[in-house]
Every structure is written in structure tokens, then in C-alpha cells.
PDB file of C-alpha atoms and ligand atoms in Angstrom:
ATOM      1  CA  MET D 180      22.068   1.708   1.233  1.00 93.00           C
ATOM      2  CA  ASP D 181      21.001  -0.204   4.328  1.00 92.00           C
ATOM      3  CA  THR D 182      17.205  -0.056   4.315  1.00 95.00           C
ATOM      4  CA  THR D 183      16.482  -2.421   7.179  1.00 96.00           C
ATOM      5  CA  LEU D 184      14.689  -1.016  10.202  1.00 98.00           C
ATOM      6  CA  THR D 185      15.024  -2.271  13.754  1.00 98.00           C
ATOM      7  CA  THR D 186      12.089  -2.568  16.118  1.00 98.00           C
ATOM      8  CA  SER D 187      13.599   0.141  18.295  1.00 98.00           C
ATOM      9  CA  GLN D 188      13.828   2.516  15.315  1.00 98.00           C
ATOM     10  CA  ILE D 189      10.151   1.929  14.564  1.00 98.00           C
ATOM     11  CA  THR D 190       9.245   2.447  18.226  1.00 98.00           C
ATOM     12  CA  SER D 191      11.286   5.640  18.331  1.00 98.00           C
ATOM     13  CA  TYR D 192       9.564   6.980  15.195  1.00 98.00           C
ATOM     14  CA  ARG D 193       6.132   6.259  16.622  1.00 98.00           C
ATOM     15  CA  GLN D 194       7.004   7.870  19.978  1.00 98.00           C
ATOM     16  CA  ASN D 195       8.705  10.995  18.699  1.00 98.00           C
ATOM     17  CA  GLY D 196       7.165  11.515  15.271  1.00 98.00           C
ATOM     18  CA  TYR D 197      10.567  11.452  13.555  1.00 98.00           C
ATOM     19  CA  LEU D 198      13.600   9.211  13.159  1.00 98.00           C
ATOM     20  CA  ALA D 199      17.103  10.181  12.061  1.00 98.00           C
ATOM     21  CA  ILE D 200      19.156   7.522  10.291  1.00 98.00           C
ATOM     22  CA  GLU D 201      22.826   8.371  10.001  1.00 98.00           C
ATOM     23  CA  ASN D 202      24.634   7.039   6.906  1.00 97.00           C
ATOM     24  CA  LEU D 203      21.447   6.165   5.076  1.00 98.00           C
ATOM     25  CA  LEU D 204      23.523   6.916   1.982  1.00 98.00           C
ATOM     26  CA  ASP D 205      27.101   5.747   1.759  1.00 98.00           C
ATOM     27  CA  ALA D 206      29.781   8.041   0.314  1.00 98.00           C
ATOM     28  CA  SER D 207      29.290   6.989  -3.289  1.00 98.00           C
ATOM     29  CA  GLU D 208      25.486   7.150  -3.062  1.00 98.00           C
ATOM     30  CA  LEU D 209      25.753  10.614  -1.518  1.00 98.00           C
ATOM     31  CA  ALA D 210      27.906  11.726  -4.443  1.00 98.00           C
ATOM     32  CA  THR D 211      25.294  10.384  -6.869  1.00 98.00           C
ATOM     33  CA  TRP D 212      22.402  12.115  -5.062  1.00 98.00           C
ATOM     34  CA  ARG D 213      24.275  15.426  -4.873  1.00 98.00           C
ATOM     35  CA  GLN D 214      25.144  15.349  -8.533  1.00 98.00           C
ATOM     36  CA  ALA D 215      21.630  14.435  -9.666  1.00 98.00           C
ATOM     37  CA  ILE D 216      19.863  16.949  -7.456  1.00 97.00           C
ATOM     38  CA  ASP D 217      22.311  19.829  -7.992  1.00 96.00           C
ATOM     39  CA  ARG D 218      21.898  19.413 -11.727  1.00 96.00           C
ATOM     40  CA  ALA D 219      18.108  19.270 -11.518  1.00 96.00           C
ATOM     41  CA  VAL D 220      17.908  22.292  -9.204  1.00 94.00           C
ATOM     42  CA  ASP D 221      20.253  24.306 -11.430  1.00 92.00           C
ATOM     43  CA  ASP D 222      18.227  23.467 -14.536  1.00 93.00           C
ATOM     44  CA  THR D 223      14.957  24.325 -12.828  1.00 91.00           C
ATOM     45  CA  VAL D 224      16.135  27.578 -11.267  1.00 87.00           C
ATOM     46  CA  SER D 225      17.685  28.814 -14.500  1.00 81.00           C
ATOM     47  CA  SER D 226      14.750  27.834 -16.729  1.00 76.00           C
ATOM     48  CA  ASN D 227      12.057  29.644 -14.741  1.00 62.00           C
ATOM     49  CA  ASP D 228      11.364  31.472 -11.547  1.00 53.00           C
ATOM     50  CA  SER D 229       8.776  29.079 -10.176  1.00 48.00           C
ATOM     51  CA  HIS D 230      11.033  28.054  -7.336  1.00 46.00           C
ATOM     52  CA  HIS D 231      10.342  31.383  -5.647  1.00 48.00           C
ATOM     53  CA  ASN D 232       7.291  32.049  -3.588  1.00 48.00           C
ATOM     54  CA  GLN D 233       5.311  34.163  -6.042  1.00 47.00           C
ATOM     55  CA  ARG D 234       2.841  35.624  -3.585  1.00 51.00           C
ATOM     56  CA  ASP D 235       5.316  38.233  -2.451  1.00 56.00           C
ATOM     57  CA  PRO D 236       8.867  37.825  -3.629  1.00 52.00           C
ATOM     58  CA  ASP D 237      10.115  40.262  -1.018  1.00 56.00           C
ATOM     59  CA  ALA D 238       8.470  38.505   1.858  1.00 69.00           C
ATOM     60  CA  TYR D 239      10.222  36.697   4.617  1.00 73.00           C
ATOM     61  CA  TYR D 240       9.064  33.312   3.341  1.00 72.00           C
ATOM     62  CA  SER D 241      10.721  33.675  -0.054  1.00 75.00           C
ATOM     63  CA  ARG D 242      14.019  33.836   1.812  1.00 79.00           C
ATOM     64  CA  VAL D 243      13.491  30.643   3.785  1.00 77.00           C
ATOM     65  CA  PHE D 244      14.659  28.354   0.997  1.00 79.00           C
ATOM     66  CA  VAL D 245      14.821  27.761  -2.718  1.00 83.00           C
ATOM     67  CA  GLN D 246      12.273  25.057  -3.429  1.00 86.00           C
ATOM     68  CA  CYS D 247      11.976  22.824  -6.485  1.00 93.00           C
ATOM     69  CA  VAL D 248       9.183  20.268  -6.672  1.00 93.00           C
ATOM     70  CA  ASN D 249       8.867  17.071  -8.712  1.00 96.00           C
ATOM     71  CA  LEU D 250      12.356  16.935 -10.093  1.00 97.00           C
ATOM     72  CA  TRP D 251      11.745  13.203 -10.621  1.00 98.00           C
ATOM     73  CA  LYS D 252       9.474  14.117 -13.519  1.00 97.00           C
ATOM     74  CA  THR D 253      12.032  16.186 -15.393  1.00 96.00           C
ATOM     75  CA  HIS D 254      15.299  14.440 -14.563  1.00 97.00           C
ATOM     76  CA  ASP D 255      15.839  10.711 -15.043  1.00 98.00           C
ATOM     77  CA  ALA D 256      18.755  10.667 -12.608  1.00 98.00           C
ATOM     78  CA  VAL D 257      16.458  11.991  -9.866  1.00 98.00           C
ATOM     79  CA  ARG D 258      13.653   9.663 -10.917  1.00 98.00           C
ATOM     80  CA  GLU D 259      15.849   6.671 -10.159  1.00 98.00           C
ATOM     81  CA  LEU D 260      16.471   7.930  -6.626  1.00 98.00           C
ATOM     82  CA  ALA D 261      12.970   9.158  -5.835  1.00 98.00           C
ATOM     83  CA  LEU D 262      11.178   6.017  -7.008  1.00 98.00           C
ATOM     84  CA  ASP D 263      13.276   3.717  -4.819  1.00 98.00           C
ATOM     85  CA  ALA D 264      10.995   0.916  -3.610  1.00 98.00           C
ATOM     86  CA  ASN D 265      13.169   0.159  -0.572  1.00 98.00           C
ATOM     87  CA  LEU D 266      12.839   3.724   0.693  1.00 98.00           C
ATOM     88  CA  GLY D 267       9.099   3.444   0.073  1.00 98.00           C
ATOM     89  CA  ARG D 268       9.007   0.251   2.128  1.00 98.00           C
ATOM     90  CA  MET D 269      10.850   1.935   4.989  1.00 98.00           C
ATOM     91  CA  ALA D 270       8.341   4.793   4.922  1.00 98.00           C
ATOM     92  CA  ALA D 271       5.423   2.341   4.922  1.00 98.00           C
ATOM     93  CA  GLU D 272       6.871   0.311   7.804  1.00 98.00           C
ATOM     94  CA  LEU D 273       7.513   3.361   9.956  1.00 98.00           C
ATOM     95  CA  ALA D 274       4.126   4.883   9.232  1.00 98.00           C
ATOM     96  CA  GLY D 275       2.294   1.596   9.662  1.00 98.00           C
ATOM     97  CA  ALA D 276       0.863   1.851   6.134  1.00 98.00           C
ATOM     98  CA  THR D 277       0.234  -1.162   3.869  1.00 98.00           C
ATOM     99  CA  GLY D 278       1.849   0.707   0.990  1.00 98.00           C
ATOM    100  CA  VAL D 279       2.881   4.154  -0.205  1.00 98.00           C
ATOM    101  CA  ARG D 280       2.787   6.310  -3.291  1.00 98.00           C
ATOM    102  CA  LEU D 281       5.225   9.106  -3.999  1.00 98.00           C
ATOM    103  CA  TYR D 282       3.227  12.307  -3.448  1.00 98.00           C
ATOM    104  CA  HIS D 283       6.060  14.565  -4.597  1.00 98.00           C
ATOM    105  CA  ASP D 284       9.727  15.272  -4.223  1.00 97.00           C
ATOM    106  CA  HIS D 285      11.107  18.542  -2.980  1.00 95.00           C
ATOM    107  CA  ALA D 286      14.596  20.022  -3.081  1.00 96.00           C
ATOM    108  CA  LEU D 287      15.062  22.410  -0.172  1.00 95.00           C
ATOM    109  CA  VAL D 288      18.129  24.605  -0.410  1.00 94.00           C
ATOM    110  CA  LYS D 289      18.721  27.012   2.426  1.00 94.00           C
ATOM    111  CA  ALA D 290      21.020  29.604   0.914  1.00 93.00           C
ATOM    112  CA  PRO D 291      23.511  31.558   3.028  1.00 95.00           C
ATOM    113  CA  TRP D 292      21.584  33.941   5.335  1.00 92.00           C
ATOM    114  CA  ALA D 293      18.291  32.176   4.697  1.00 92.00           C
ATOM    115  CA  ASN D 294      15.566  32.787   7.247  1.00 91.00           C
ATOM    116  CA  PRO D 295      14.474  30.071   9.678  1.00 93.00           C
ATOM    117  CA  THR D 296      11.706  27.660   8.680  1.00 92.00           C
ATOM    118  CA  ASN D 297       8.887  28.426  11.130  1.00 92.00           C
ATOM    119  CA  PHE D 298       7.353  25.681  13.246  1.00 95.00           C
ATOM    120  CA  HIS D 299       4.622  23.977  11.268  1.00 94.00           C
ATOM    121  CA  VAL D 300       2.839  20.673  10.706  1.00 95.00           C
ATOM    122  CA  ASP D 301       2.863  19.321   7.140  1.00 96.00           C
ATOM    123  CA  ASN D 302      -0.216  17.136   6.742  1.00 97.00           C
ATOM    124  CA  PRO D 303      -2.934  19.827   7.255  1.00 96.00           C
ATOM    125  CA  MET D 304      -1.724  21.365   3.960  1.00 94.00           C
ATOM    126  CA  ASP D 305      -1.755  18.066   2.035  1.00 96.00           C
ATOM    127  CA  PRO D 306      -4.532  16.826  -0.312  1.00 98.00           C
ATOM    128  CA  PHE D 307      -5.239  13.958   2.098  1.00 98.00           C
ATOM    129  CA  TYR D 308      -5.429  13.774   5.867  1.00 98.00           C
ATOM    130  CA  SER D 309      -3.616  10.857   7.431  1.00 98.00           C
ATOM    131  CA  PRO D 310      -1.493  10.185  10.504  1.00 98.00           C
ATOM    132  CA  GLN D 311       0.432   7.866   8.152  1.00 98.00           C
ATOM    133  CA  SER D 312       1.690  10.707   5.975  1.00 98.00           C
ATOM    134  CA  ILE D 313       5.475  10.644   6.093  1.00 98.00           C
ATOM    135  CA  MET D 314       8.403  12.409   4.503  1.00 98.00           C
ATOM    136  CA  LEU D 315      12.023  11.390   4.098  1.00 98.00           C
ATOM    137  CA  TRP D 316      14.351  14.380   4.333  1.00 98.00           C
ATOM    138  CA  VAL D 317      17.829  13.527   3.061  1.00 98.00           C
ATOM    139  CA  ALA D 318      20.739  15.736   4.113  1.00 98.00           C
ATOM    140  CA  LEU D 319      22.986  16.527   1.135  1.00 98.00           C
ATOM    141  CA  ASP D 320      25.220  18.674   3.355  1.00 98.00           C
ATOM    142  CA  ASP D 321      26.056  18.323   7.014  1.00 98.00           C
ATOM    143  CA  SER D 322      23.043  19.913   8.679  1.00 98.00           C
ATOM    144  CA  THR D 323      24.089  21.863  11.761  1.00 98.00           C
ATOM    145  CA  LEU D 324      22.937  24.420  14.307  1.00 98.00           C
ATOM    146  CA  GLN D 325      24.831  26.993  12.216  1.00 98.00           C
ATOM    147  CA  ASN D 326      23.368  26.262   8.792  1.00 98.00           C
ATOM    148  CA  GLY D 327      19.728  25.466   9.527  1.00 97.00           C
ATOM    149  CA  CYS D 328      19.242  21.961  10.889  1.00 98.00           C
ATOM    150  CA  LEU D 329      15.745  20.700  11.616  1.00 98.00           C
ATOM    151  CA  TYR D 330      14.098  21.046  15.031  1.00 98.00           C
ATOM    152  CA  PHE D 331      11.208  18.934  16.309  1.00 98.00           C
ATOM    153  CA  LEU D 332       8.643  19.037  19.098  1.00 98.00           C
ATOM    154  CA  PRO D 333       8.904  15.339  20.006  1.00 98.00           C
ATOM    155  CA  GLY D 334       5.563  13.633  20.473  1.00 98.00           C
ATOM    156  CA  SER D 335       3.561  16.544  19.050  1.00 98.00           C
ATOM    157  CA  HIS D 336       2.247  14.252  16.300  1.00 98.00           C
ATOM    158  CA  GLU D 337       0.005  12.667  18.940  1.00 97.00           C
ATOM    159  CA  SER D 338      -1.986  15.838  19.530  1.00 97.00           C
ATOM    160  CA  SER D 339      -1.680  17.804  16.269  1.00 96.00           C
ATOM    161  CA  ARG D 340      -4.855  18.357  14.272  1.00 95.00           C
ATOM    162  CA  THR D 341      -5.645  18.637  10.609  1.00 94.00           C
ATOM    163  CA  ASP D 342      -8.188  21.438  11.164  1.00 91.00           C
ATOM    164  CA  ILE D 343      -5.401  23.780  12.310  1.00 88.00           C
ATOM    165  CA  SER D 344      -3.473  25.157   9.365  1.00 78.00           C
ATOM    166  CA  GLY D 345       0.171  24.207   9.330  1.00 66.00           C
ATOM    167  CA  GLU D 346       0.823  27.278   7.177  1.00 70.00           C
ATOM    168  CA  LEU D 347       4.547  27.871   6.800  1.00 67.00           C
ATOM    169  CA  GLY D 348       4.431  31.483   5.700  1.00 64.00           C
ATOM    170  CA  ARG D 349       3.365  33.040   8.982  1.00 67.00           C
ATOM    171  CA  ALA D 350       5.250  35.800  10.709  1.00 73.00           C
ATOM    172  CA  GLY D 351       6.909  34.180  13.712  1.00 86.00           C
ATOM    173  CA  ILE D 352       8.970  31.062  14.307  1.00 89.00           C
ATOM    174  CA  GLY D 353       6.722  29.969  17.162  1.00 90.00           C
ATOM    175  CA  ASP D 354       3.290  31.220  16.034  1.00 91.00           C
ATOM    176  CA  LEU D 355       2.092  27.608  15.900  1.00 93.00           C
ATOM    177  CA  ILE D 356       2.252  27.477  19.707  1.00 93.00           C
ATOM    178  CA  GLU D 357      -0.642  29.972  19.837  1.00 91.00           C
ATOM    179  CA  ASP D 358      -2.769  27.244  18.253  1.00 93.00           C
ATOM    180  CA  TYR D 359      -1.365  24.574  20.559  1.00 95.00           C
ATOM    181  CA  PRO D 360      -0.770  26.112  23.998  1.00 95.00           C
ATOM    182  CA  GLU D 361      -0.256  22.574  25.341  1.00 95.00           C
ATOM    183  CA  TRP D 362       3.011  22.367  23.357  1.00 96.00           C
ATOM    184  CA  ALA D 363       4.555  25.388  25.064  1.00 96.00           C
ATOM    185  CA  GLY D 364       6.377  23.076  27.490  1.00 95.00           C
ATOM    186  CA  ILE D 365       7.944  20.810  24.863  1.00 97.00           C
ATOM    187  CA  GLU D 366      11.634  21.601  24.477  1.00 98.00           C
ATOM    188  CA  PRO D 367      12.470  21.860  20.752  1.00 98.00           C
ATOM    189  CA  GLN D 368      14.974  19.171  19.781  1.00 98.00           C
ATOM    190  CA  PRO D 369      17.568  20.141  17.174  1.00 98.00           C
ATOM    191  CA  VAL D 370      18.634  17.220  15.000  1.00 98.00           C
ATOM    192  CA  GLU D 371      22.099  17.769  13.585  1.00 98.00           C
ATOM    193  CA  VAL D 372      23.056  15.132  11.036  1.00 98.00           C
ATOM    194  CA  ALA D 373      25.930  14.482   8.679  1.00 98.00           C
ATOM    195  CA  ALA D 374      25.475  14.590   4.911  1.00 98.00           C
ATOM    196  CA  GLY D 375      23.977  11.296   3.757  1.00 98.00           C
ATOM    197  CA  ALA D 376      21.659  10.945   6.741  1.00 98.00           C
ATOM    198  CA  GLY D 377      17.926  10.596   6.267  1.00 98.00           C
ATOM    199  CA  ILE D 378      15.278  11.879   8.652  1.00 98.00           C
ATOM    200  CA  PHE D 379      11.825  10.317   8.421  1.00 98.00           C
ATOM    201  CA  ILE D 380       9.260  12.887   9.524  1.00 98.00           C
ATOM    202  CA  SER D 381       5.619  12.295  10.363  1.00 98.00           C
ATOM    203  CA  GLY D 382       3.226  14.598   8.533  1.00 98.00           C
ATOM    204  CA  MET D 383       1.696  15.333  11.939  1.00 98.00           C
ATOM    205  CA  VAL D 384       4.793  16.309  13.955  1.00 98.00           C
ATOM    206  CA  ALA D 385       5.660  19.968  14.546  1.00 97.00           C
ATOM    207  CA  HIS D 386       9.022  20.865  13.054  1.00 97.00           C
ATOM    208  CA  ALA D 387      11.103  23.859  12.054  1.00 96.00           C
ATOM    209  CA  ALA D 388      14.621  24.714  10.911  1.00 96.00           C
ATOM    210  CA  GLY D 389      17.103  27.368  11.929  1.00 96.00           C
ATOM    211  CA  PRO D 390      18.500  30.159   9.729  1.00 95.00           C
ATOM    212  CA  ASN D 391      21.576  29.535   7.657  1.00 97.00           C
ATOM    213  CA  MET D 392      24.335  31.550   9.324  1.00 97.00           C
ATOM    214  CA  THR D 393      27.088  30.210   7.085  1.00 97.00           C
ATOM    215  CA  LEU D 394      28.437  31.030   3.647  1.00 97.00           C
ATOM    216  CA  ALA D 395      27.538  27.657   2.128  1.00 97.00           C
ATOM    217  CA  PRO D 396      24.094  26.364   1.134  1.00 96.00           C
ATOM    218  CA  ARG D 397      22.312  23.777   3.290  1.00 97.00           C
ATOM    219  CA  ARG D 398      20.977  21.340   0.715  1.00 97.00           C
ATOM    220  CA  ALA D 399      18.323  18.725   1.403  1.00 97.00           C
ATOM    221  CA  PHE D 400      16.126  16.544  -0.763  1.00 98.00           C
ATOM    222  CA  ALA D 401      12.760  15.441   0.566  1.00 98.00           C
ATOM    223  CA  LEU D 402      10.499  12.631  -0.608  1.00 98.00           C
ATOM    224  CA  LEU D 403       6.875  12.911   0.467  1.00 98.00           C
ATOM    225  CA  TYR D 404       4.860   9.738   0.632  1.00 98.00           C
ATOM    226  CA  MET D 405       1.123   9.131   0.852  1.00 98.00           C
ATOM    227  CA  PRO D 406      -0.432   5.931   2.191  1.00 98.00           C
ATOM    228  CA  GLU D 407      -1.877   3.881  -0.673  1.00 98.00           C
ATOM    229  CA  ASP D 408      -5.405   4.214   0.737  1.00 97.00           C
ATOM    230  CA  ALA D 409      -5.265   8.017   1.198  1.00 98.00           C
ATOM    231  CA  THR D 410      -8.488   9.790   0.243  1.00 98.00           C
ATOM    232  CA  PHE D 411      -8.812  13.248  -1.294  1.00 98.00           C
ATOM    233  CA  ASN D 412      -9.798  16.057   1.113  1.00 97.00           C
ATOM    234  CA  GLY D 413     -10.262  18.861  -1.433  1.00 97.00           C
ATOM    235  CA  ASN D 414      -6.841  20.563  -0.981  1.00 95.00           C
ATOM    236  CA  LYS D 415      -4.954  20.894  -4.247  1.00 96.00           C
ATOM    237  CA  SER D 416      -1.579  21.593  -2.674  1.00 94.00           C
ATOM    238  CA  ALA D 417       1.095  19.930  -4.844  1.00 94.00           C
ATOM    239  CA  LEU D 418      -1.275  17.584  -6.708  1.00 96.00           C
ATOM    240  CA  PRO D 419      -0.687  17.698 -10.453  1.00 95.00           C
ATOM    241  CA  ASP D 420      -3.532  19.441 -12.346  1.00 96.00           C
ATOM    242  CA  PRO D 421      -4.821  16.374 -14.210  1.00 95.00           C
ATOM    243  CA  VAL D 422      -5.057  14.397 -10.980  1.00 96.00           C
ATOM    244  CA  TYR D 423      -6.752  17.236  -9.120  1.00 97.00           C
ATOM    245  CA  GLN D 424      -9.299  17.781 -11.880  1.00 97.00           C
ATOM    246  CA  ARG D 425     -10.447  14.181 -11.814  1.00 96.00           C
ATOM    247  CA  LEU D 426     -10.776  13.764  -8.063  1.00 97.00           C
ATOM    248  CA  GLN D 427     -13.914  14.106  -5.953  1.00 97.00           C
ATOM    249  CA  VAL D 428     -13.614  14.553  -2.187  1.00 98.00           C
ATOM    250  CA  GLY D 429     -13.498  11.085  -0.646  1.00 98.00           C
ATOM    251  CA  ASP D 430     -11.924   9.349  -3.662  1.00 98.00           C
ATOM    252  CA  VAL D 431      -8.851   7.194  -3.067  1.00 98.00           C
ATOM    253  CA  ILE D 432      -5.922   9.105  -4.583  1.00 98.00           C
ATOM    254  CA  ALA D 433      -4.453   6.621  -7.041  1.00 95.00           C
ATOM    255  CA  ASP D 434      -2.685   7.682 -10.208  1.00 96.00           C
ATOM    256  CA  ASP D 435       0.172   5.521 -11.369  1.00 96.00           C
ATOM    257  CA  GLU D 436       1.535   8.090 -13.795  1.00 97.00           C
ATOM    258  CA  HIS D 437       1.758  11.084 -11.456  1.00 97.00           C
ATOM    259  CA  LEU D 438       1.767   9.400  -8.035  1.00 98.00           C
ATOM    260  CA  PRO D 439       3.654   6.155  -8.532  1.00 98.00           C
ATOM    261  CA  LEU D 440       3.010   3.279  -6.168  1.00 98.00           C
ATOM    262  CA  LEU D 441       6.456   2.552  -4.732  1.00 98.00           C
ATOM    263  CA  TYR D 442       5.612  -0.214  -2.338  1.00 98.00           C
ATOM    264  CA  SER D 443       2.568  -2.256  -1.436  1.00 97.00           C
ATOM    265  CA  ARG D 444       2.615  -5.195   0.946  1.00 93.00           C
ATOM    266  CA  GLY D 445       0.088  -6.958  -1.268  1.00 78.00           C
ATOM    267  CA  HIS D 446       2.465  -6.853  -4.254  1.00 73.00           C
ATOM    268  CA  GLU D 447       5.587  -8.217  -2.606  1.00 63.00           C
TER     269      GLU D 447
HETATM  270  O1  AKG F 505      14.229  21.868   5.068  1.00 67.45           O
HETATM  271  C1  AKG F 505      13.633  22.616   5.846  1.00 67.45           C
HETATM  272  O2  AKG F 505      14.131  23.645   6.304  1.00 67.45           O
HETATM  273  C2  AKG F 505      12.250  22.293   6.280  1.00 67.45           C
HETATM  274  C3  AKG F 505      11.528  21.428   5.338  1.00 67.45           C
HETATM  275  C4  AKG F 505      10.133  21.153   5.740  1.00 67.45           C
HETATM  276  O3  AKG F 505       9.699  21.418   6.804  1.00 67.45           O
HETATM  277  C5  AKG F 505       9.236  20.505   4.776  1.00 67.45           C
HETATM  278  O4  AKG F 505       9.632  20.289   3.626  1.00 67.45           O
HETATM  279  O5  AKG F 505       8.111  20.177   5.149  1.00 67.45           O
HETATM  280 FE1  FE2 F 506       7.662  20.622   6.940  1.00 67.45          FE
END
């Protein structure tokens, strides 16, 4: 894995709110990631039904993707991948953070005929507000216009707001534009990547994904990072219960057991 970043990659991330890195994983690393994540998803899906959206199993949103969260906690093979300090350093460098914790991991499998992922912004739903929130989305399959590649509104991270819900489960692909009429002129940019690519995504950039119009799943594995100085805003979101119960609004979110510190400039 080549985890060096060029100045132009950092500039591009800061301008657009996302950065695609082709061949982040080489062929043998990709095989390892696929095997570890397939196994963890299979175990999780067969052991319970928590991967489905329970609010309304028939709703549109439950057919956007199969989601499994925090596979690093249940599967050692995933833990090794998710706790990678070099990936954490890349995230910190792009975001301009002094260090990052792993907030959670997230397998995102768009099954054949899955619905599109509506345009949304991630960070308003998180337990901390920060323009330095960042996610790494790793393509485990080629991600194409046909099977549900990601789309971005480049530069939207500059004007997105945390007081507007980034809620994913709304009715229409473009409902977010009603909240941000100034984005109506931004051409959505599809980002097709080959399996093994990684896309770093700002928590503040508007993004979406197409439907899966193929007979094969579109698998991705996402790592969500929080800056090491992130403070709690009262949202539980994907925070583990014991962490949530201890936190007061305004506290720095630091828990080495549940939210491991992957990289900190001070500890190099
Ligand atoms: O994989 C997708 O379709 C979208 C994922 C996404 O937007 C997210 O995890 O925040
Ligand atoms: Fe998202």
C-alpha cells in the first residue's frame, strides 16, 4: 500500500471535498480485504437482522444497501485493516487534523437492483461537528455508473452546514438541494473507480450513489475517522453505548477501547 500523499492530492481534496486514489490496495491486499470483509459481513448478516433499517423494512431506504457497522470489533482480520495507522495518517493529513480516531467502520453492499443513495452530507448526523471529519471509502468491486458509483457536488463542503440534517432516508435523490438552493448549479461528478481504489470523503461534502443496475453486488468498506480533538455534540449516532453514556456535550470524545487513536502527530 502506497500511503504517501502529494501536495497536489491534498490541494485537490481541500478544493473538491473528496479525493480518489486508484490502486490504494494492490492485488494481494485487495484479495485480503475482500476475504476479511466478505466473511465478516456474512457472519453478521446471518447471525442477526441488524444490518437492515429497522424503522420500516419495506421502505425505500432499506433497499439502498446492506450495512454492517464495527466489523473491526468482531473480526480480527478486519481489525487489522481498519486500525491501520498509515491510513489514519493519510486521513489526518488530508483533513488537516493533528490526529484521528477510528469513529467506526461500515461495510456498504449495494445488492443487485439496490436503490440509489440520496444526496446527503455525513457530518451533521455525527456525534461531533467538524470540517475535519473524513471517511475513507474503499472499493472492493469496480464501482461504475452501472452498479452504483459515488457522485459528488465538488466544493459543496465549503458551504454545507451542520444545522441542516444530512438525513439519508428522505424520499428523493436531490431533496438536499431544497435546503441548499445555491448548489442547484453544481454538476454532480460521478467517480468511477476500479476495485482497490480508495476515496477520501469530507464529512461536509454532498455525495450520493447511483442504483445498482447489475446482477453483482457493489461492495465497499468505509472507515470513518474523527479528529482527535472532536467534542461531543449530543448526537448518539454510531457511538457505542458505554461511550455515549459517559459523555457530556462539549467533552472531547476520547475512548481508546471503542474509538482507537490511530494516528497523532504528537506521538510520532
Ligand atoms: O456507498 C454508498 O453508496 C454511499 C456511502 C455513504 O454515503 C456513506 O457511507 O456515508
Ligand atoms: Fe455518506
